[in-house]
Amino acid sequence: MTRHLLDITDLAPGELRHVLALSTAAPRRLLEGKGVALVFEKPSNRTRHSMEMAVIQMGGHPVYTRGEEIGLDTRETVEDATRIMAGYHSVLAARVFSHSTVERMAACSPVPVVNMLSDRSHPLQALADLVTMKEHVGAPDTLRVAWVGDYNNVARSLAEAVLMLGGSMSFGCPEGYGPGAHEVTRLTALGGSVRDSTDPRAAVDGANVVHTDTWISMGQEAETAARREVFAGYIVDEALMSRAAGGARFMHCMPAHRGEEVSAGVFDGPRSLVIAQGHHRLTAARGALTFLVEAQG
Ligand code: CP
Ligand code: NVA
């Protein structure tokens, strides 16, 4: 059966551990003479560069295409485009507005499909986040991760990964922008422990990692003014970081907005792991591709 990586929960906990181990192992040339399609409906810096370089380090050839160039569901259906690309490539990776697009791709693709960010999730980011935390904070079951701000695609994938590995998650999100009771129940069933609060101070209390992301994700630009108002009290600044555990680290998937979700002092300060985290996108891309190519046989 073809394996896909649309969400972190597509992996069993043991497989997630294996992907993290593969991430930090030396690259293997499993893609010699093979192609990987990289389809982007949205902009990217980290994801495009890390995926292209991971494919090259594994001996393969990445082919980048903008979604509008293919014309997904305008020039041809997602399914038609997918079945054709699958004849050229060993892996199809896509960054999409709607998560249903990668689900439709996976439903008809004979080769692995990788979600490079959707409105629901960002599994490649979560893999990089866990590699970074293992390296700079501690074993996954010792992680006490506070998420401050918007419970978005990055938050969901991070929470799934942390909890599946036995760590704990604590959310500090405005009313209506947090995980909500149903999602907290789903997350709790993955393992570890979950705390949900609208108070960012309560969320970071005792945390050894404080993670945030933009208040306005790609595709939400029309909500910019309203979101800036809602999230105004949710900046991760020095005062908020001082409530976390001693030695707590700051993380952000980037792109970042100094003075909005994070102060410049925290983002650029000694507790920040953001550059290491960004660089581990390459590490994690290799781990994910290695797992999927090996699983394909
Ligand atoms: N973090 C992340 O996915 O960055 P890009 O949008 O630049 O790829
Ligand atoms: N939540 C952000 C992540 C960017 C990498 C977005 O979806 O735009």
Short mmCIF file of C-alpha atoms in Angstrom, two decimals, residues 130-278:
data_model
loop_
_atom_site.label_atom_id
_atom_site.label_comp_id
_atom_site.label_asym_id
_atom_site.label_seq_id
_atom_site.Cartn_x
_atom_site.Cartn_y
_atom_site.Cartn_z
CA LEU A 130 11.09 17.74 16.79
CA VAL A 131 14.60 17.22 15.41
CA THR A 132 15.50 20.69 16.74
CA MET A 133 13.95 20.06 20.15
CA LYS A 134 15.70 16.69 20.48
CA GLU A 135 19.00 18.41 19.71
CA HIS A 136 18.59 21.55 21.83
CA VAL A 137 16.00 20.82 24.53
CA GLY A 138 15.78 17.14 25.37
CA ALA A 139 14.15 13.79 24.69
CA PRO A 140 10.60 14.10 23.32
CA ASP A 141 8.98 12.73 26.49
CA THR A 142 10.59 15.55 28.50
CA LEU A 143 9.16 18.29 26.25
CA ARG A 144 6.70 20.75 27.74
CA VAL A 145 5.74 22.83 24.72
CA ALA A 146 3.65 26.00 24.99
CA TRP A 147 1.94 27.19 21.83
CA VAL A 148 1.00 30.87 21.97
CA GLY A 149 -1.25 32.57 19.38
CA ASP A 150 -3.23 30.95 16.59
CA TYR A 151 -4.01 27.22 16.67
CA ASN A 152 -3.16 26.82 12.99
CA ASN A 153 -1.64 24.29 10.58
CA VAL A 154 1.80 24.48 12.22
CA ALA A 155 0.33 24.18 15.73
CA ARG A 156 -1.77 21.13 14.84
CA SER A 157 1.13 19.16 13.34
CA LEU A 158 3.49 20.16 16.15
CA ALA A 159 0.98 19.13 18.80
CA GLU A 160 0.39 15.77 17.12
CA ALA A 161 4.13 15.05 17.00
CA VAL A 162 4.89 16.18 20.56
CA LEU A 163 1.98 14.22 22.02
CA MET A 164 2.61 11.04 20.00
CA LEU A 165 6.13 11.01 21.47
CA GLY A 166 4.93 11.46 25.05
CA GLY A 167 5.56 15.18 25.56
CA SER A 168 3.02 17.71 26.77
CA MET A 169 1.31 20.61 25.00
CA SER A 170 -0.10 23.75 26.53
CA PHE A 171 -2.08 26.20 24.41
CA GLY A 172 -2.52 29.93 25.03
CA CYS A 173 -4.80 31.11 22.23
CA PRO A 174 -7.56 33.74 22.08
CA GLU A 175 -11.15 32.56 22.47
CA GLY A 176 -12.26 31.07 19.15
CA TYR A 177 -8.69 30.68 17.84
CA GLY A 178 -7.60 27.79 20.06
CA PRO A 179 -7.97 24.06 19.45
CA GLY A 180 -11.47 23.83 20.98
CA ALA A 181 -12.89 21.01 23.07
CA HIS A 182 -13.29 18.48 20.24
CA GLU A 183 -9.73 18.94 19.03
CA VAL A 184 -8.37 18.77 22.61
CA THR A 185 -10.11 15.40 22.99
CA ARG A 186 -8.60 14.16 19.72
CA LEU A 187 -5.12 15.37 20.72
CA THR A 188 -5.36 13.92 24.22
CA ALA A 189 -6.04 10.49 22.70
CA LEU A 190 -2.63 10.65 20.95
CA GLY A 191 -0.74 10.49 24.28
CA GLY A 192 1.05 12.94 26.56
CA SER A 193 -0.99 15.69 28.17
CA VAL A 194 -2.83 18.76 26.86
CA ARG A 195 -3.71 22.01 28.63
CA ASP A 196 -5.89 24.60 26.92
CA SER A 197 -6.16 28.22 28.06
CA THR A 198 -6.89 31.62 26.60
CA ASP A 199 -4.18 33.08 28.86
CA PRO A 200 -0.70 33.06 27.30
CA ARG A 201 0.89 33.42 30.75
CA ALA A 202 -0.82 30.28 32.02
CA ALA A 203 0.23 28.47 28.84
CA VAL A 204 3.96 29.20 29.15
CA ASP A 205 4.09 28.50 32.90
CA GLY A 206 6.68 25.71 33.30
CA ALA A 207 7.22 25.25 29.55
CA ASN A 208 10.68 24.35 28.26
CA VAL A 209 9.75 25.41 24.70
CA VAL A 210 7.60 28.40 23.70
CA HIS A 211 6.47 28.21 20.07
CA THR A 212 4.48 30.70 18.03
CA ASP A 213 3.67 31.53 14.41
CA THR A 214 2.18 34.35 12.38
CA TRP A 215 -1.27 35.62 13.35
CA ILE A 216 -2.22 35.75 9.67
CA SER A 217 -1.55 32.57 7.72
CA MET A 218 -1.36 32.49 3.94
CA GLY A 219 -4.92 32.67 2.62
CA GLN A 220 -6.18 34.71 5.61
CA GLU A 221 -5.01 38.11 4.36
CA ALA A 222 -8.58 39.49 4.24
CA GLU A 223 -8.78 38.99 8.03
CA THR A 224 -5.57 40.94 8.75
CA ALA A 225 -7.06 43.89 10.64
CA ALA A 226 -9.44 41.77 12.71
CA ARG A 227 -6.74 39.24 13.57
CA ARG A 228 -4.24 41.92 14.65
CA GLU A 229 -6.88 43.13 17.11
CA VAL A 230 -7.75 39.66 18.44
CA PHE A 231 -4.12 38.59 18.92
CA ALA A 232 -2.80 41.89 20.29
CA GLY A 233 -2.15 40.47 23.79
CA TYR A 234 -0.44 37.35 22.48
CA ILE A 235 3.03 38.62 21.60
CA VAL A 236 5.86 36.41 22.84
CA ASP A 237 8.13 38.97 24.47
CA GLU A 238 10.72 38.96 27.24
CA ALA A 239 8.04 39.31 29.93
CA LEU A 240 6.16 36.25 28.67
CA MET A 241 9.37 34.20 28.24
CA SER A 242 10.31 35.01 31.85
CA ARG A 243 7.31 32.95 33.01
CA ALA A 244 8.58 29.81 31.26
CA ALA A 245 10.98 27.32 32.85
CA GLY A 246 14.56 28.47 33.36
CA GLY A 247 16.50 27.86 30.14
CA ALA A 248 13.30 27.62 28.06
CA ARG A 249 13.85 28.02 24.32
CA PHE A 250 11.85 30.03 21.77
CA MET A 251 10.77 28.56 18.43
CA HIS A 252 9.00 29.90 15.33
CA CYS A 253 8.50 28.20 11.95
CA MET A 254 9.05 31.52 10.10
CA PRO A 255 8.36 33.77 8.25
CA ALA A 256 8.19 35.95 11.40
CA HIS A 257 6.84 39.41 12.12
CA ARG A 258 8.89 41.18 14.80
CA GLY A 259 6.65 43.34 16.95
CA GLU A 260 3.54 41.26 16.16
CA GLU A 261 3.62 37.63 17.35
CA VAL A 262 7.17 37.93 18.74
CA SER A 263 9.38 40.73 19.99
CA ALA A 264 12.63 41.34 18.14
CA GLY A 265 14.50 40.73 21.41
CA VAL A 266 13.10 37.22 21.80
CA PHE A 267 13.26 36.29 18.12
CA ASP A 268 16.88 37.39 17.75
CA GLY A 269 17.91 36.63 21.34
CA PRO A 270 19.95 33.85 22.94
CA ARG A 271 16.93 31.63 23.71
CA SER A 272 15.84 31.55 20.07
CA LEU A 273 16.24 28.35 18.05
CA VAL A 274 14.69 29.73 14.88
CA ILE A 275 17.71 29.46 12.60
CA ALA A 276 18.61 25.93 13.72
CA GLN A 277 14.92 25.04 13.33
CA GLY A 278 14.82 26.45 9.79
#
